[in-house]
Short mmCIF file of C-alpha atoms and ligand atoms in Angstrom, two decimals:
data_model
loop_
_atom_site.label_atom_id
_atom_site.label_comp_id
_atom_site.label_asym_id
_atom_site.label_seq_id
_atom_site.Cartn_x
_atom_site.Cartn_y
_atom_site.Cartn_z
CA MET A 8 -0.95 20.65 12.89
CA LYS A 9 0.70 17.33 12.22
CA LYS A 10 0.50 16.26 8.57
CA ILE A 11 -0.75 12.69 8.63
CA ALA A 12 -1.23 10.66 5.44
CA VAL A 13 -2.95 7.33 5.02
CA PHE A 14 -1.51 4.96 2.41
CA PRO A 15 -4.34 2.50 1.81
CA GLY A 16 -4.01 -0.73 -0.13
CA SER A 17 -4.12 -4.49 -0.09
CA PHE A 18 -0.35 -4.96 0.20
CA ASP A 19 -0.79 -8.58 -0.82
CA PRO A 20 2.21 -8.65 -0.53
CA ILE A 21 4.06 -5.34 -0.06
CA SER A 22 6.38 -4.70 -3.03
CA ILE A 23 9.43 -2.50 -3.55
CA GLY A 24 7.04 -0.19 -5.43
CA HIS A 25 4.94 0.36 -2.30
CA GLU A 26 8.03 0.74 -0.13
CA ALA A 27 9.53 3.41 -2.38
CA ILE A 28 6.31 5.45 -2.41
CA VAL A 29 6.18 5.49 1.41
CA ARG A 30 9.86 6.39 1.81
CA ARG A 31 9.60 9.24 -0.69
CA ALA A 32 6.40 10.52 0.93
CA LEU A 33 8.17 10.81 4.30
CA SER A 34 9.64 14.09 3.06
CA LEU A 35 6.09 15.44 2.61
CA PHE A 36 4.32 14.21 5.74
CA ASP A 37 5.04 14.00 9.47
CA GLU A 38 3.48 10.57 9.76
CA ILE A 39 2.30 7.92 7.32
CA ILE A 40 -0.19 5.23 8.26
CA VAL A 41 0.07 2.22 5.98
CA ALA A 42 -3.53 1.04 6.20
CA VAL A 43 -3.94 -2.53 5.09
CA GLY A 44 -7.41 -3.19 3.72
CA ALA A 45 -9.33 -5.93 5.48
CA ASN A 46 -11.97 -6.76 2.91
CA ALA A 47 -14.16 -9.62 4.10
CA LEU A 48 -15.55 -10.15 0.60
CA LYS A 49 -12.26 -10.06 -1.32
CA LYS A 50 -10.13 -13.05 -0.48
CA SER A 51 -6.45 -12.22 -0.21
CA PHE A 52 -3.50 -14.49 -0.89
CA TYR A 53 -1.75 -13.62 2.36
CA PRO A 54 -3.92 -13.34 5.50
CA LEU A 55 -4.34 -9.87 6.97
CA ALA A 56 -2.01 -10.60 9.90
CA THR A 57 0.75 -11.71 7.51
CA ARG A 58 0.35 -8.67 5.27
CA LYS A 59 0.60 -6.40 8.32
CA GLU A 60 3.59 -8.30 9.66
CA MET A 61 5.47 -7.84 6.38
CA VAL A 62 4.74 -4.10 6.23
CA THR A 63 5.73 -3.71 9.89
CA LYS A 64 9.04 -5.45 9.23
CA VAL A 65 9.82 -3.20 6.25
CA PHE A 66 9.33 -0.03 8.30
CA GLN A 67 10.57 -1.31 11.67
CA ASN A 68 13.30 1.38 11.79
CA GLU A 69 11.05 4.22 10.67
CA PRO A 70 9.18 5.67 13.66
CA ARG A 71 7.13 7.95 11.44
CA VAL A 72 5.44 5.01 9.70
CA ARG A 73 2.60 3.24 11.49
CA VAL A 74 0.91 0.08 10.27
CA ASP A 75 -2.77 -0.55 10.79
CA HIS A 76 -5.71 -2.22 9.09
CA TYR A 77 -9.18 -1.00 8.31
CA GLU A 78 -12.52 -1.94 6.90
CA GLY A 79 -15.00 0.37 5.27
CA LEU A 80 -14.48 3.74 3.65
CA THR A 81 -10.94 5.13 3.47
CA VAL A 82 -12.22 8.66 4.17
CA ASP A 83 -13.89 7.46 7.38
CA TYR A 84 -10.67 5.81 8.45
CA CYS A 85 -8.79 9.06 7.73
CA GLY A 86 -11.30 11.07 9.77
CA GLY A 87 -10.92 8.74 12.73
CA ASN A 88 -7.15 9.09 12.64
CA ASP A 89 -6.78 12.85 12.06
CA ALA A 90 -5.31 12.20 8.63
CA GLY A 91 -5.74 15.03 6.13
CA TYR A 92 -4.16 13.21 3.19
CA ILE A 93 -4.57 9.99 1.24
CA LEU A 94 -1.37 8.83 -0.46
CA ARG A 95 -1.49 6.80 -3.68
CA GLY A 96 1.10 5.69 -6.19
CA LEU A 97 0.65 6.07 -9.95
CA ARG A 98 2.27 3.72 -12.44
CA THR A 99 0.36 4.02 -15.68
CA SER A 100 -2.47 5.91 -17.36
CA ALA A 101 -4.76 3.02 -16.35
CA ASP A 102 -3.83 3.68 -12.71
CA PHE A 103 -4.59 7.34 -13.29
CA GLU A 104 -8.11 6.73 -14.61
CA PHE A 105 -8.90 4.36 -11.76
CA GLU A 106 -7.43 6.64 -9.11
CA ARG A 107 -9.03 9.78 -10.53
CA ALA A 108 -12.54 8.41 -10.01
CA ILE A 109 -11.82 7.27 -6.46
CA ALA A 110 -10.09 10.52 -5.52
CA GLN A 111 -12.89 12.65 -6.93
CA VAL A 112 -15.56 10.65 -5.13
CA ASN A 113 -13.53 10.88 -1.91
CA LYS A 114 -13.27 14.64 -2.41
CA VAL A 115 -17.06 14.93 -2.60
CA MET A 116 -17.51 12.78 0.50
CA ALA A 117 -14.73 14.41 2.51
CA PRO A 118 -13.77 17.85 1.11
CA GLY A 119 -11.13 18.36 3.81
CA ILE A 120 -9.03 15.41 2.71
CA GLU A 121 -6.56 15.77 -0.16
CA THR A 122 -5.38 12.80 -2.22
CA VAL A 123 -1.69 13.10 -3.09
CA PHE A 124 -0.22 11.04 -5.93
CA LEU A 125 3.40 10.15 -6.37
CA LEU A 126 4.49 8.95 -9.78
CA THR A 127 6.43 5.73 -9.57
CA VAL A 128 10.09 5.65 -10.56
CA PRO A 129 10.39 4.06 -14.04
CA GLU A 130 12.07 0.91 -12.73
CA HIS A 131 9.00 0.10 -10.59
CA THR A 132 6.32 0.71 -13.22
CA HIS A 133 5.95 -2.98 -14.09
CA ILE A 134 5.70 -4.20 -10.50
CA ASN A 135 2.30 -5.10 -9.16
CA SER A 136 1.14 -7.41 -6.39
CA THR A 137 -0.93 -9.58 -8.76
CA ILE A 138 2.15 -10.56 -10.74
CA VAL A 139 4.18 -11.06 -7.57
CA ARG A 140 1.47 -13.41 -6.22
CA ASP A 141 1.37 -15.35 -9.49
CA ILE A 142 5.11 -15.88 -9.38
CA ILE A 143 4.92 -17.11 -5.77
CA ARG A 144 1.93 -19.39 -6.45
CA ASN A 145 3.77 -20.98 -9.32
CA GLY A 146 6.94 -21.60 -7.36
CA GLY A 147 9.00 -18.81 -8.95
CA ASP A 148 11.41 -16.46 -7.23
CA ALA A 149 9.80 -13.09 -6.51
CA THR A 150 12.57 -11.89 -4.17
CA MET A 151 13.58 -9.01 -6.42
CA PHE A 152 10.09 -7.51 -6.28
CA VAL A 153 9.68 -7.43 -2.51
CA PRO A 154 11.65 -5.35 0.05
CA GLY A 155 15.02 -6.81 0.99
CA VAL A 156 14.08 -7.56 4.62
CA ILE A 157 11.24 -9.83 3.51
CA ASN A 158 12.11 -13.49 3.16
CA LEU A 159 9.14 -14.91 1.30
CA LYS A 160 9.93 -18.42 2.53
CA ASP A 161 8.90 -17.27 6.03
CA TYR A 162 5.32 -16.60 4.98
CA LYS A 163 2.60 -18.87 3.79
CA GLY A 164 0.05 -17.77 1.25
CA GLU A 165 -3.38 -19.30 0.77
CA GLU A 166 -4.34 -20.99 -2.47
CA ASP A 167 -7.63 -19.94 -3.92
P1 ADP B 259 -5.09 -1.77 -4.21
O1 ADP B 259 -5.56 -3.04 -3.59
O2 ADP B 259 -5.82 -0.55 -3.80
O3 ADP B 259 -4.78 -1.85 -5.68
P2 ADP B 259 -2.29 -2.05 -3.78
O4 ADP B 259 -1.80 -2.72 -2.55
O5 ADP B 259 -2.15 -2.79 -5.04
O6 ADP B 259 -3.74 -1.57 -3.49
O7 ADP B 259 -1.58 -0.65 -3.95
C1 ADP B 259 -1.67 0.38 -3.04
C2 ADP B 259 -1.11 1.65 -3.67
O8 ADP B 259 0.21 1.41 -4.09
C3 ADP B 259 -1.86 2.11 -4.93
O9 ADP B 259 -1.87 3.52 -4.92
C4 ADP B 259 -1.01 1.64 -6.05
O10 ADP B 259 -1.13 2.46 -7.19
C5 ADP B 259 0.37 1.80 -5.44
N1 ADP B 259 1.34 0.92 -6.08
C6 ADP B 259 1.26 -0.40 -6.26
N2 ADP B 259 2.35 -0.88 -6.91
C7 ADP B 259 3.15 0.21 -7.15
C8 ADP B 259 4.41 0.40 -7.81
N3 ADP B 259 5.06 -0.62 -8.37
N4 ADP B 259 4.91 1.65 -7.86
C9 ADP B 259 4.22 2.67 -7.30
N5 ADP B 259 3.04 2.58 -6.68
C10 ADP B 259 2.50 1.36 -6.61
#
């Protein structure tokens, strides 16, 4: 059976940390679905369509990566897409505590789905989308934190 993993997140915007996790995970899975969260209650900086467009551009030459969006429970999305794995990246012990709770709850809800964690490479530990957004909002240059194919000037974020 095909090993399909879902990599869920906000990707607001996608960073080189996210990109590295997906590329490394391609050696573990046959297919990875980058599932961009469409949360009606949580306002994002970049609109959903823009976030998806950026992710699609990053993986345009990787046929084993699919980009989609979803609402609702991640485990339900996995079930609907024959995905047996949830992929998450770990940067710090704070990430671990947060992810542990989610993964354990997911395990209770959907025992057949395994959450797989990849530890970030040290040079990406400090990168997170909140900081990248703050830099962009304040007119700074965040180029070094986003994948090389992304030209941030091409995308417009929304002020909150
Ligand atoms: P969320 O909205 O769930 O926090 P994110 O878009 O921030 O989603 O992140 C999605 C996944 O990518 C999470 O598992 C997160 O830990 C991981 N991630 C984010 N930044 C990095 C990074 N710099 N290195 C490795 N993994 C990361």
